[in-house]
PDB file of C-alpha atoms in Angstrom:
ATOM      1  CA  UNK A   1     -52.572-250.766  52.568  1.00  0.00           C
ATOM      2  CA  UNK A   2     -52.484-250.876  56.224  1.00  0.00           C
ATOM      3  CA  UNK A   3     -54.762-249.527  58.724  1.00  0.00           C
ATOM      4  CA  UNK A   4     -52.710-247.510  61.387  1.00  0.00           C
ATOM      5  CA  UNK A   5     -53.175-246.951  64.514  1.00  0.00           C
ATOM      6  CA  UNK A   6     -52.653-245.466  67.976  1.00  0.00           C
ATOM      7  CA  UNK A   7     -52.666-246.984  71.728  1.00  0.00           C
ATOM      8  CA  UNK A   8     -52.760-245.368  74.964  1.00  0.00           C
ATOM      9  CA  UNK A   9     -53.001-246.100  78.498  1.00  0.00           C
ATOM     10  CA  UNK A  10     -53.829-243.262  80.907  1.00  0.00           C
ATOM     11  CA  UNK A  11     -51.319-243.492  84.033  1.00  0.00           C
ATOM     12  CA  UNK A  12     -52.548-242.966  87.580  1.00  0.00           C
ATOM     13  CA  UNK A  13     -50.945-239.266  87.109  1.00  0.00           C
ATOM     14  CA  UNK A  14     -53.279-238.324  84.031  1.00  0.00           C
ATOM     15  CA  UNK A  15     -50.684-238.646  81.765  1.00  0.00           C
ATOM     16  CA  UNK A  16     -51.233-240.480  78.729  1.00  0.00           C
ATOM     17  CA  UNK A  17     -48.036-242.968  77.360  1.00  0.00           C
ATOM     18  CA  UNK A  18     -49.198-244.207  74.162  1.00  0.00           C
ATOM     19  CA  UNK A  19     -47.019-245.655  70.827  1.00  0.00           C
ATOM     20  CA  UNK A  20     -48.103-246.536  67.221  1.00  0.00           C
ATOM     21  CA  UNK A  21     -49.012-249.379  65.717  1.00  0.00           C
ATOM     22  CA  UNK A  22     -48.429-250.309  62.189  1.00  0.00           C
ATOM     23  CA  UNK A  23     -50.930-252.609  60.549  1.00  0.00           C
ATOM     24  CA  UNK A  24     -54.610-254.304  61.317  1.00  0.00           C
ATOM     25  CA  UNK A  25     -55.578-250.982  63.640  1.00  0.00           C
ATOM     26  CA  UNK A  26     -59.243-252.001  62.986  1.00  0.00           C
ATOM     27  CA  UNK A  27     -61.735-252.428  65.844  1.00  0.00           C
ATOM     28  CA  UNK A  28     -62.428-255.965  65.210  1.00  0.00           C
ATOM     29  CA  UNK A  29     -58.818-257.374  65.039  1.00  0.00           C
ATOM     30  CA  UNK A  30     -56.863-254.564  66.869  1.00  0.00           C
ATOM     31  CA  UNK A  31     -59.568-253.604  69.300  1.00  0.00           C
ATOM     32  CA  UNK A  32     -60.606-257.507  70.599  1.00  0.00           C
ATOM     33  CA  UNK A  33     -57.273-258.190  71.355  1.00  0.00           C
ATOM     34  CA  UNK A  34     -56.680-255.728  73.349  1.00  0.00           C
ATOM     35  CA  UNK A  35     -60.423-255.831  75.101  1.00  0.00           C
ATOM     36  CA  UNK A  36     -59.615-259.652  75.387  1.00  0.00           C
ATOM     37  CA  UNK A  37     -55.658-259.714  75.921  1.00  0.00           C
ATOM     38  CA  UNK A  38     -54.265-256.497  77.396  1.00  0.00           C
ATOM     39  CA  UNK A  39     -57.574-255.602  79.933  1.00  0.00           C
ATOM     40  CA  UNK A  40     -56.126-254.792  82.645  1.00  0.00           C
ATOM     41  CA  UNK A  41     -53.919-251.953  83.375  1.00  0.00           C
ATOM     42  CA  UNK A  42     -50.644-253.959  84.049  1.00  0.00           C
ATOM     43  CA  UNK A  43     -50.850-255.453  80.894  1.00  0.00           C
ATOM     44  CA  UNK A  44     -52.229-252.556  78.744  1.00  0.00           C
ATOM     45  CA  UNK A  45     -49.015-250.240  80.516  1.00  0.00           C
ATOM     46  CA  UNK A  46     -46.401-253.453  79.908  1.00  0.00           C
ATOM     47  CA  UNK A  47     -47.468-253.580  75.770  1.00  0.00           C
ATOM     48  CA  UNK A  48     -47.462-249.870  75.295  1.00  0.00           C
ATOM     49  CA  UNK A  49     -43.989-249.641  77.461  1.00  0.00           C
ATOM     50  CA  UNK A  50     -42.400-251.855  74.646  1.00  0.00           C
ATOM     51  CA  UNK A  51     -42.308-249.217  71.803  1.00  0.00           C
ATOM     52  CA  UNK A  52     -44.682-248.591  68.667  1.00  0.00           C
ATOM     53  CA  UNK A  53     -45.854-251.983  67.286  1.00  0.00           C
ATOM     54  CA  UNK A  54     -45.422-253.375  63.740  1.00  0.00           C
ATOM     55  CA  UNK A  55     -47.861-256.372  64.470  1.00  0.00           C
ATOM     56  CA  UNK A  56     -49.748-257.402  67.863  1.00  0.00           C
ATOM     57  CA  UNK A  57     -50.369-260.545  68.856  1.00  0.00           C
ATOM     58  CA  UNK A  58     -52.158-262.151  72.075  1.00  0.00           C
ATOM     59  CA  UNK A  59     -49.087-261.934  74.586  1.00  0.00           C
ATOM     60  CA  UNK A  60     -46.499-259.174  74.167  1.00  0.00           C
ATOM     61  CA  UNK A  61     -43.611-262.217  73.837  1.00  0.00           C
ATOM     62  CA  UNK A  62     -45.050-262.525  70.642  1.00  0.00           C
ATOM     63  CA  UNK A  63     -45.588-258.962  69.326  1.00  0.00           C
ATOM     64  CA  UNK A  64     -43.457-257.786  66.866  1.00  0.00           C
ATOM     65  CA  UNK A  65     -41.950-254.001  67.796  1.00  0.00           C
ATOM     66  CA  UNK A  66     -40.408-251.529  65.985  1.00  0.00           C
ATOM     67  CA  UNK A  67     -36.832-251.572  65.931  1.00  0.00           C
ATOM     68  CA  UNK A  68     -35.183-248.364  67.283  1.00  0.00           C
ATOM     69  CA  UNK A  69     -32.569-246.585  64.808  1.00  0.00           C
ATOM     70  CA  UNK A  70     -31.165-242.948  64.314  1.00  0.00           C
ATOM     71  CA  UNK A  71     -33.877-242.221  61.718  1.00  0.00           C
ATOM     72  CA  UNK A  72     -37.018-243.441  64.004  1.00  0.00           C
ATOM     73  CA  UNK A  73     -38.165-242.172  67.355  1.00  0.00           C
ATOM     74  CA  UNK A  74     -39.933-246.230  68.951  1.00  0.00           C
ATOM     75  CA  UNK A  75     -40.188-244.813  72.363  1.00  0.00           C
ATOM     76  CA  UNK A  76     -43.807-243.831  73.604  1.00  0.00           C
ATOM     77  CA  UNK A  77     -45.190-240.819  73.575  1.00  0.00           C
ATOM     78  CA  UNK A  78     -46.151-238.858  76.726  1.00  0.00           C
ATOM     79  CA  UNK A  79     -49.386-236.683  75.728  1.00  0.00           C
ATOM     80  CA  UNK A  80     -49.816-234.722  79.476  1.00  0.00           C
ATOM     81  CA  UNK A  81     -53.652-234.938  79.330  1.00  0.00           C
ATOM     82  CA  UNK A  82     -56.827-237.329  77.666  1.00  0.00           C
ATOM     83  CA  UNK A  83     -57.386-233.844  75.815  1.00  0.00           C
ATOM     84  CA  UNK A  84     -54.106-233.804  74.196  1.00  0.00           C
ATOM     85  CA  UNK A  85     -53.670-237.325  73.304  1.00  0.00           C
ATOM     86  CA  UNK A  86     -57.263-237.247  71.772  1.00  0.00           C
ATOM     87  CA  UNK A  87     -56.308-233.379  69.707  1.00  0.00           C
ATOM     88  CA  UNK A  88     -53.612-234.762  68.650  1.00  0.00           C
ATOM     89  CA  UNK A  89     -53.485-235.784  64.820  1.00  0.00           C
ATOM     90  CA  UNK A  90     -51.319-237.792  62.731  1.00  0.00           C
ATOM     91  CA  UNK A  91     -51.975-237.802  59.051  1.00  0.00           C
ATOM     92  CA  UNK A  92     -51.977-241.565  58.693  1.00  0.00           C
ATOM     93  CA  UNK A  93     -53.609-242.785  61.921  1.00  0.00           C
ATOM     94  CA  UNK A  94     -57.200-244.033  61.233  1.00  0.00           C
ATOM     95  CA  UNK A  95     -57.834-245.032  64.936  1.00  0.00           C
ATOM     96  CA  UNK A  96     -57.034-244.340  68.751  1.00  0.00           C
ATOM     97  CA  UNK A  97     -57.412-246.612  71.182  1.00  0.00           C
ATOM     98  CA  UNK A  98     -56.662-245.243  74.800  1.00  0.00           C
ATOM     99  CA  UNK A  99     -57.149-248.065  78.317  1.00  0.00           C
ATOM    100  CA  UNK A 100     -58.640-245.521  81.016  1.00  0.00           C
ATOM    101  CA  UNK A 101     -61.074-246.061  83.891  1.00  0.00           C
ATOM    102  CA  UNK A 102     -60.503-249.819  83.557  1.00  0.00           C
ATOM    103  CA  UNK A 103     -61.097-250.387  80.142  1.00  0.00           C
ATOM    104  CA  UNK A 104     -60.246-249.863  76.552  1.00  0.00           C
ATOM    105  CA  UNK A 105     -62.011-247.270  74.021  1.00  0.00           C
ATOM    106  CA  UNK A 106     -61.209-245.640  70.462  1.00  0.00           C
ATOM    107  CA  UNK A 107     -62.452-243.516  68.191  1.00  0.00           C
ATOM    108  CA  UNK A 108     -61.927-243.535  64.612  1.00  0.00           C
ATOM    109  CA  UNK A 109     -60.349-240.450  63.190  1.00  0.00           C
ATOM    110  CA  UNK A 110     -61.879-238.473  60.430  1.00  0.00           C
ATOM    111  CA  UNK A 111     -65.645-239.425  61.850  1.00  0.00           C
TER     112      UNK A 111
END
């Protein structure tokens, strides 16, 4: 079974953009890469701009995305405020990561 996930990157205007990833949400796979890969906000915004991820990787070149069809919605998600993106719940998400204030934090859901 995976372990799903969700990343967001607060925007200078508060907003939140964030998309879904598929497999290996855990803090110690999911969460070094993007401490030690995506730590800055140009690169946190450029991977979550892609779509909802099926398997991250180091660089975004070699990410693997969700492919967009009529049945699935790939886009990101705009939550308008850190309070909504963390209320927010999704039955199958066991973390959420969220880049703000220059770095990256999550929370596991359920704890």
């Amino acid at each position: 079974m995976s372990t799903r996930a969700r990343i967001g990157v607060q925007l200078e205007s508060g907003e939140i953009e964030s998309v879904y990833v598929w497999r290996d949400g855990m803090p110690d796979y999911l969460g070094a890469i993007l401490c030690s890969h995506y730590n800055t906000l140009a690169k946190a915004t450029e991977l979550v701009e892609r779509g909802n991820i099926i398997d991250i990787e180091t660089t975004v070149e070699k990410c693997n995305f969700e492919q967009g069809s009529a049945a699935t919605d790939t886009a990101p998600k705009t939550h308008m405020t850190f309070a909504a993106y963390r209320r927010e719940r999704e039955a199958d998400i066991d973390y959420k990561y969220i880049f703000r204030n220059g770095a990256w934090e999550y929370r596991e859901i359920g704890a």
